[in-house]
Short mmCIF file of C-alpha atoms in Angstrom, two decimals:
data_model
loop_
_atom_site.label_atom_id
_atom_site.label_comp_id
_atom_site.label_asym_id
_atom_site.label_seq_id
_atom_site.Cartn_x
_atom_site.Cartn_y
_atom_site.Cartn_z
CA GLU Q 631 7.08 23.96 -4.55
CA SER Q 632 10.34 22.03 -4.26
CA LEU Q 633 9.34 19.78 -7.15
CA TYR Q 634 8.66 22.71 -9.44
CA LEU Q 635 11.91 24.37 -8.40
CA ALA Q 636 13.74 21.12 -9.27
CA ARG Q 637 11.99 21.10 -12.65
CA GLN Q 638 13.12 24.66 -13.37
CA MET Q 639 16.72 23.79 -12.46
CA CYS Q 640 16.67 20.70 -14.71
CA GLN Q 641 15.47 22.82 -17.59
CA GLU Q 642 18.27 25.32 -16.94
CA ALA Q 643 20.80 22.45 -16.93
CA ILE Q 644 19.46 21.21 -20.27
CA GLU Q 645 19.82 24.71 -21.74
CA LEU Q 646 23.47 24.69 -20.63
CA ASP Q 647 24.12 21.17 -21.94
CA PRO Q 648 21.42 19.62 -24.19
CA ASN Q 649 23.28 16.27 -24.11
CA TYR Q 650 23.33 15.88 -20.31
CA ALA Q 651 21.31 12.69 -19.80
CA ASN Q 652 20.85 12.96 -16.04
CA ALA Q 653 19.09 16.32 -16.37
CA TYR Q 654 16.46 14.71 -18.60
CA VAL Q 655 15.87 11.75 -16.29
CA LEU Q 656 15.52 13.97 -13.23
CA LEU Q 657 13.11 16.18 -15.16
CA ALA Q 658 11.16 13.03 -16.11
CA THR Q 659 11.02 12.07 -12.44
CA THR Q 660 9.38 15.39 -11.53
CA TYR Q 661 6.53 14.55 -13.90
CA SER Q 662 6.05 10.99 -12.68
CA ASN Q 663 6.26 12.14 -9.05
CA GLU Q 664 3.58 14.80 -9.46
CA VAL Q 665 1.22 12.02 -10.54
CA PHE Q 666 2.28 9.74 -7.69
CA PHE Q 667 1.63 12.45 -5.09
CA GLY Q 668 -1.65 13.54 -6.69
CA TRP Q 669 -0.41 17.02 -7.61
CA SER Q 670 -0.99 16.85 -11.37
CA GLU Q 671 -4.19 18.30 -12.80
CA THR Q 672 -3.59 16.28 -15.99
CA PRO Q 673 -2.05 12.94 -14.89
CA ALA Q 674 -2.14 11.36 -18.35
CA LYS Q 675 -0.21 14.28 -19.86
CA SER Q 676 2.29 14.23 -16.97
CA LEU Q 677 2.96 10.52 -17.48
CA GLU Q 678 3.30 11.03 -21.22
CA LYS Q 679 5.86 13.78 -20.60
CA ALA Q 680 7.75 11.57 -18.12
CA MET Q 681 7.94 8.79 -20.71
CA GLU Q 682 9.08 11.18 -23.45
CA LEU Q 683 11.90 12.54 -21.27
CA ALA Q 684 12.98 9.06 -20.13
CA LYS Q 685 13.23 8.00 -23.78
CA LYS Q 686 15.34 11.07 -24.47
CA THR Q 687 17.60 10.02 -21.60
CA ILE Q 688 18.05 6.54 -23.13
CA SER Q 689 18.87 8.09 -26.51
CA LEU Q 690 21.76 9.90 -24.80
CA ASP Q 691 22.77 7.17 -22.35
CA GLU Q 692 21.58 3.60 -23.01
CA GLN Q 693 22.91 2.47 -19.62
CA ASN Q 694 20.92 4.97 -17.55
CA ALA Q 695 19.18 2.84 -14.93
CA ARG Q 696 17.07 5.70 -13.57
CA ALA Q 697 15.39 6.16 -16.95
CA TYR Q 698 14.16 2.56 -16.83
CA MET Q 699 12.79 3.20 -13.35
CA VAL Q 700 10.79 6.11 -14.79
CA PHE Q 701 9.42 3.69 -17.37
CA ALA Q 702 8.49 1.29 -14.57
CA ASN Q 703 6.75 4.03 -12.60
CA VAL Q 704 4.71 5.13 -15.62
CA TYR Q 705 3.75 1.54 -16.42
CA VAL Q 706 2.61 0.91 -12.82
CA ASN Q 707 0.48 4.04 -12.89
CA THR Q 708 -1.16 2.89 -16.11
CA GLY Q 709 -1.71 -0.71 -14.97
CA GLN Q 710 0.87 -2.24 -17.33
CA PHE Q 711 2.43 -4.43 -14.66
CA LYS Q 712 4.38 -6.84 -16.89
CA LYS Q 713 6.07 -3.93 -18.63
CA ALA Q 714 6.71 -2.29 -15.25
CA GLU Q 715 8.46 -5.37 -13.91
CA ALA Q 716 10.52 -5.77 -17.09
CA ALA Q 717 11.68 -2.14 -16.83
CA GLN Q 718 12.50 -2.57 -13.15
CA GLU Q 719 14.55 -5.69 -13.88
CA LYS Q 720 16.43 -3.85 -16.62
CA ALA Q 721 17.28 -1.00 -14.23
CA ILE Q 722 18.60 -3.41 -11.59
CA SER Q 723 20.68 -5.25 -14.18
CA LEU Q 724 22.33 -1.94 -15.12
CA ASP Q 725 23.07 -0.72 -11.59
CA PRO Q 726 22.58 -3.51 -9.02
CA ALA Q 727 24.52 -1.84 -6.20
CA ASN Q 728 22.67 1.47 -6.34
CA SER Q 729 20.63 2.13 -3.18
CA TYR Q 730 18.17 4.42 -4.96
CA ILE Q 731 17.52 1.93 -7.79
CA ASN Q 732 16.97 -0.90 -5.30
CA ALA Q 733 14.56 1.24 -3.26
CA LEU Q 734 12.62 2.21 -6.36
CA SER Q 735 12.49 -1.45 -7.38
CA GLY Q 736 10.96 -2.24 -4.01
CA HIS Q 737 8.44 0.54 -4.55
CA ILE Q 738 7.44 -0.73 -7.98
CA LEU Q 739 6.94 -4.28 -6.71
CA PHE Q 740 5.06 -2.94 -3.67
CA PHE Q 741 2.57 -1.08 -5.85
CA MET Q 742 2.10 -4.22 -7.92
CA GLY Q 743 1.08 -6.07 -4.74
CA LYS Q 744 4.22 -8.23 -4.82
CA PHE Q 745 5.09 -7.51 -1.22
CA LYS Q 746 7.27 -10.54 -0.56
CA GLU Q 747 9.38 -9.72 -3.61
CA ALA Q 748 9.63 -6.04 -2.64
CA ILE Q 749 11.19 -6.74 0.76
CA PRO Q 750 14.67 -7.95 -0.39
CA PHE Q 751 15.13 -4.89 -2.62
CA LEU Q 752 14.16 -2.50 0.17
CA LYS Q 753 16.39 -4.28 2.68
CA LYS Q 754 19.29 -4.16 0.23
CA ALA Q 755 18.69 -0.43 -0.35
CA ILE Q 756 18.98 0.15 3.40
CA ARG Q 757 22.14 -1.99 3.63
CA LEU Q 758 23.67 0.14 0.88
CA ASP Q 759 22.53 3.35 2.57
CA PRO Q 760 22.44 2.77 6.37
CA LYS Q 761 20.84 6.19 6.94
CA PRO Q 762 18.23 5.96 4.20
CA PRO Q 763 15.52 8.46 3.28
CA THR Q 764 12.33 7.63 5.15
CA TRP Q 765 10.58 6.74 1.90
CA TYR Q 766 12.63 3.52 1.99
CA LEU Q 767 11.08 2.59 5.35
CA GLN Q 768 7.40 3.11 4.54
CA PRO Q 769 7.07 0.46 1.79
CA LEU Q 770 9.30 -1.91 3.76
CA GLY Q 771 7.07 -1.63 6.83
CA LEU Q 772 3.91 -2.02 4.76
CA SER Q 773 5.32 -4.96 2.80
CA TYR Q 774 5.94 -6.72 6.11
CA PHE Q 775 2.44 -5.73 7.26
CA PHE Q 776 0.70 -7.06 4.16
CA THR Q 777 2.55 -10.38 4.44
CA ALA Q 778 1.64 -10.68 8.16
CA GLN Q 779 5.23 -10.25 9.37
CA ASN Q 780 3.97 -7.98 12.10
CA GLU Q 781 6.98 -7.66 14.40
CA GLU Q 782 9.17 -6.79 11.42
CA ALA Q 783 6.56 -4.22 10.33
CA ILE Q 784 6.61 -2.65 13.78
CA GLU Q 785 10.41 -2.42 13.72
CA ALA Q 786 10.54 -0.74 10.30
CA LEU Q 787 7.69 1.69 10.98
CA ASN Q 788 9.10 2.52 14.42
CA LYS Q 789 12.30 3.63 12.69
CA TRP Q 790 10.24 5.96 10.53
CA VAL Q 791 8.44 7.39 13.57
CA ARG Q 792 11.74 7.98 15.36
CA ARG Q 793 13.17 9.73 12.31
CA GLU Q 794 10.07 11.87 11.68
CA PRO Q 795 8.07 12.04 14.93
CA LYS Q 796 5.76 14.78 13.63
CA ILE Q 797 4.57 12.87 10.56
CA ALA Q 798 1.02 11.72 11.35
CA VAL Q 799 0.85 8.95 8.74
CA ALA Q 800 3.98 7.30 10.17
CA HIS Q 801 2.23 6.94 13.52
CA ALA Q 802 -1.00 5.75 11.88
CA LEU Q 803 0.70 2.98 9.91
CA LEU Q 804 2.60 1.90 13.02
CA GLY Q 805 -0.77 1.68 14.78
CA CYS Q 806 -1.98 -0.69 12.04
CA ALA Q 807 1.00 -2.96 12.66
CA PHE Q 808 0.19 -3.11 16.38
CA ILE Q 809 -3.43 -4.08 15.58
CA ALA Q 810 -2.17 -6.91 13.37
CA ALA Q 811 0.20 -8.01 16.14
CA GLY Q 812 -2.72 -8.32 18.56
CA LYS Q 813 -1.82 -5.25 20.63
CA PRO Q 814 -4.92 -3.02 20.40
CA GLN Q 815 -4.22 -0.91 23.49
CA LYS Q 816 -0.85 0.19 22.07
CA ALA Q 817 -2.51 0.81 18.70
CA ILE Q 818 -5.12 3.11 20.29
CA GLU Q 819 -2.38 5.17 21.91
CA ILE Q 820 -0.53 5.53 18.62
CA PHE Q 821 -3.61 6.43 16.58
CA GLU Q 822 -4.56 9.10 19.09
CA LYS Q 823 -1.07 10.55 18.57
CA ALA Q 824 -1.57 10.45 14.79
CA ILE Q 825 -4.88 12.28 15.11
CA SER Q 826 -3.32 14.93 17.36
CA LEU Q 827 -0.77 15.57 14.60
CA ASN Q 828 -3.41 15.74 11.86
CA PRO Q 829 -6.67 17.23 13.14
CA ASP Q 830 -8.16 16.96 9.62
CA VAL Q 831 -8.53 13.25 10.29
CA PRO Q 832 -8.52 10.91 7.26
CA GLY Q 833 -11.27 8.30 7.29
CA TRP Q 834 -8.83 5.42 7.39
CA TYR Q 835 -7.31 6.73 10.65
CA LEU Q 836 -10.75 6.53 12.27
CA GLY Q 837 -11.41 3.15 10.68
CA HIS Q 838 -8.31 1.48 12.02
CA LEU Q 839 -8.70 3.20 15.38
CA SER Q 840 -12.20 1.73 15.58
CA VAL Q 841 -10.80 -1.76 14.92
CA ALA Q 842 -8.27 -1.22 17.72
CA ARG Q 843 -11.01 -0.03 20.09
CA PHE Q 844 -13.14 -3.03 19.23
CA GLY Q 845 -10.19 -5.32 19.94
CA PHE Q 846 -9.74 -3.61 23.30
CA GLY Q 847 -13.41 -4.19 24.18
CA GLN Q 848 -14.66 -0.67 23.39
CA THR Q 849 -17.28 -1.92 20.96
CA GLU Q 850 -19.90 0.82 21.26
CA ALA Q 851 -17.28 3.57 21.15
CA ALA Q 852 -15.84 2.06 17.96
CA ILE Q 853 -19.19 1.88 16.14
CA THR Q 854 -20.40 5.27 17.39
CA MET Q 855 -17.20 6.98 16.24
CA LEU Q 856 -17.63 5.65 12.70
CA ARG Q 857 -21.35 6.44 12.49
CA GLU Q 858 -20.62 10.01 13.59
CA ALA Q 859 -17.90 10.24 10.94
CA LEU Q 860 -20.39 9.11 8.28
CA SER Q 861 -22.92 11.69 9.44
CA ARG Q 862 -20.27 14.36 8.78
CA ASP Q 863 -19.09 12.84 5.50
CA PRO Q 864 -21.70 10.50 3.95
CA LYS Q 865 -19.41 9.51 1.05
CA ASN Q 866 -16.30 8.62 3.01
CA THR Q 867 -15.19 5.36 1.40
CA GLU Q 868 -12.79 4.27 4.14
CA VAL Q 869 -15.32 4.85 6.92
CA PHE Q 870 -17.85 2.61 5.17
CA LEU Q 871 -15.19 -0.07 4.76
CA TRP Q 872 -14.02 -0.13 8.35
CA LEU Q 873 -17.54 0.17 9.73
CA SER Q 874 -18.27 -3.05 7.83
CA VAL Q 875 -15.27 -4.71 9.53
CA VAL Q 876 -16.38 -3.68 13.02
CA LEU Q 877 -20.03 -4.63 12.37
CA THR Q 878 -18.92 -8.05 11.15
CA SER Q 879 -16.94 -8.58 14.32
CA GLU Q 880 -20.07 -7.55 16.28
CA GLY Q 881 -22.09 -10.19 14.39
CA LYS Q 882 -24.19 -7.67 12.42
CA HIS Q 883 -23.42 -9.36 9.13
CA GLU Q 884 -26.21 -8.04 6.90
CA GLU Q 885 -25.50 -4.42 7.81
CA ALA Q 886 -21.77 -5.09 7.46
CA LEU Q 887 -22.33 -6.46 3.95
CA SER Q 888 -24.32 -3.37 3.02
CA MET Q 889 -21.51 -1.13 4.28
CA ALA Q 890 -18.84 -3.13 2.43
CA LYS Q 891 -20.80 -2.98 -0.83
CA LYS Q 892 -21.17 0.77 -0.42
CA ALA Q 893 -17.42 1.10 0.17
CA VAL Q 894 -16.62 -0.82 -3.03
CA SER Q 895 -19.15 1.21 -5.00
CA LEU Q 896 -17.70 4.51 -3.81
CA TRP Q 897 -14.14 3.32 -4.44
CA LYS Q 898 -15.00 2.45 -8.04
CA MET Q 899 -16.26 6.01 -8.52
CA SER Q 900 -12.94 7.47 -7.31
CA PRO Q 901 -10.13 5.67 -9.18
CA ARG Q 902 -6.78 5.54 -7.41
CA ILE Q 903 -3.26 5.25 -8.74
CA THR Q 904 -3.02 1.72 -7.39
CA ALA Q 905 -5.73 -0.80 -6.66
CA GLU Q 906 -6.96 -1.15 -3.09
CA ALA Q 907 -7.44 -4.85 -2.44
CA ASN Q 908 -8.77 -4.03 1.04
CA PHE Q 909 -12.18 -3.19 -0.38
CA TYR Q 910 -12.69 -6.64 -1.86
CA CYS Q 911 -10.93 -8.45 0.95
CA PHE Q 912 -13.24 -7.07 3.59
CA LEU Q 913 -16.26 -7.45 1.32
CA SER Q 914 -15.58 -11.18 1.48
CA VAL Q 915 -15.81 -11.28 5.30
CA PRO Q 916 -19.58 -10.69 5.78
CA TYR Q 917 -20.25 -13.03 2.86
CA LEU Q 918 -18.18 -15.65 4.66
CA MET Q 919 -19.96 -15.13 7.97
CA MET Q 920 -23.39 -15.38 6.28
CA GLY Q 921 -22.52 -18.65 4.58
CA GLN Q 922 -22.43 -17.12 1.09
CA TYR Q 923 -19.21 -18.91 0.25
CA GLU Q 924 -19.14 -18.46 -3.51
CA GLU Q 925 -19.49 -14.70 -3.10
CA ALA Q 926 -16.77 -14.74 -0.43
CA ILE Q 927 -14.48 -16.72 -2.72
CA ALA Q 928 -15.09 -14.33 -5.63
CA ALA Q 929 -14.35 -11.25 -3.48
CA SER Q 930 -11.18 -12.78 -2.02
CA LYS Q 931 -9.97 -13.75 -5.49
CA LYS Q 932 -10.57 -10.20 -6.67
CA ALA Q 933 -8.46 -8.87 -3.79
CA ILE Q 934 -5.65 -11.27 -4.67
CA SER Q 935 -5.84 -10.35 -8.36
CA LEU Q 936 -5.13 -6.75 -7.34
CA TRP Q 937 -2.43 -7.55 -4.78
CA PRO Q 938 -1.08 -11.05 -5.52
CA GLN Q 939 0.83 -11.42 -2.24
CA TYR Q 940 -1.81 -9.89 0.05
CA MET Q 941 -1.86 -12.21 3.05
CA TYR Q 942 -5.32 -11.24 4.28
CA GLY Q 943 -6.87 -12.13 0.93
CA HIS Q 944 -5.14 -15.53 0.90
CA ILE Q 945 -6.18 -16.34 4.47
CA LEU Q 946 -9.81 -15.45 3.81
CA LEU Q 947 -9.83 -17.43 0.57
CA THR Q 948 -8.43 -20.45 2.45
CA ALA Q 949 -11.21 -20.07 5.03
CA ALA Q 950 -13.90 -19.75 2.37
CA TYR Q 951 -12.74 -22.89 0.57
CA ASN Q 952 -12.55 -24.75 3.87
CA MET Q 953 -16.02 -23.69 5.03
CA SER Q 954 -17.54 -24.59 1.67
CA ASP Q 955 -15.95 -28.05 1.96
CA ARG Q 956 -13.64 -27.57 -1.03
CA MET Q 957 -10.77 -29.13 0.83
CA GLU Q 958 -8.32 -29.69 -2.00
CA GLU Q 959 -8.51 -26.02 -2.94
CA ALA Q 960 -8.30 -25.03 0.73
CA ARG Q 961 -5.09 -27.04 1.16
CA ALA Q 962 -3.59 -25.48 -1.97
CA GLN Q 963 -4.50 -22.02 -0.74
CA ALA Q 964 -3.05 -22.74 2.71
CA ALA Q 965 0.18 -23.73 0.98
CA GLU Q 966 0.19 -20.34 -0.75
CA VAL Q 967 -0.19 -18.62 2.64
CA LEU Q 968 2.90 -20.48 3.86
CA ARG Q 969 4.80 -19.68 0.67
CA ILE Q 970 4.31 -15.97 1.30
CA ASN Q 971 5.14 -16.24 5.00
CA PRO Q 972 6.56 -19.62 6.07
CA LYS Q 973 6.66 -18.51 9.72
CA ILE Q 974 2.98 -17.65 10.13
CA THR Q 975 1.04 -19.71 12.67
CA LEU Q 976 -2.61 -20.19 13.55
CA GLU Q 977 -1.87 -18.27 16.75
CA ASP Q 978 -0.65 -15.30 14.70
CA ILE Q 979 -3.87 -15.37 12.69
CA ALA Q 980 -6.05 -15.71 15.79
CA LYS Q 981 -4.62 -12.66 17.55
CA ASN Q 982 -4.58 -10.49 14.43
CA GLY Q 983 -7.09 -7.68 15.01
CA TYR Q 984 -8.10 -7.59 11.36
CA LEU Q 985 -9.07 -11.25 11.22
#
């Protein structure tokens, strides 16, 4: 409702002053945002309208950085990543000290899977605005998470939880960071809080909670919870995915592979705004455990093609090359892991609940 009220006010501003550039760019943002949040019944038309209004903004004000960020957002949503990055760079060049532009730049790079590159922009946005909107903190925490900087992820997501303690997803993402940090008991506690705040439990909450329970030794409870969830919702993509992860950890590799394939199949039938590399990353795991290394390599590469700086994909690809005795490629891939996160250690990988 707030978005549509904002749209109405922008239109009123334009009626008062048809040459007011900022009214057009804010109006454009309402159209791109309704696609981002899944509110548009006609996403393609909404993105087209956002682009049209951003171009109108540029015709009135060539130096309007926010208009270029609208371009970047539209390009990301339509998979035109090179154009998205070029538009983001143009916006930053026009207004490098703007907190909002830096935060949006971080968002754009995050949705392109360039997590390491997103972090400096998000950190700068927070330096420029020490009491930032919480939407600055979410991509920062997740960018740390996806590059296996787990303590930093916990710190950023904790800030979000403290700012908005009744937001279920903030707790859930913090729980993921604790799993990755090798602290499953704390993760269970946090996920139970998330579920208490959102009784209509998303499948991925249950999936990650099951991984935490498995890590805490509650193997049967973890598997039973997911099987019961599937009995209630037989097409829940996330439940299939995370059941495959738990079954792999339990050594039930053939069933895990079947679950992972089902998850990928269902995901392909329900296109998302951004690609979910998780589906291919965790498809590679049962292949790896069953000695089907070429299939594991192909799945890991697919994950990385979707999210280029996705640490889990790079680690699994390194393992697959190593186990298939392709040592030169394994060493090159290990170097890429260290490029993304120079501080990561084998101990970090060993205690990570997802690996």
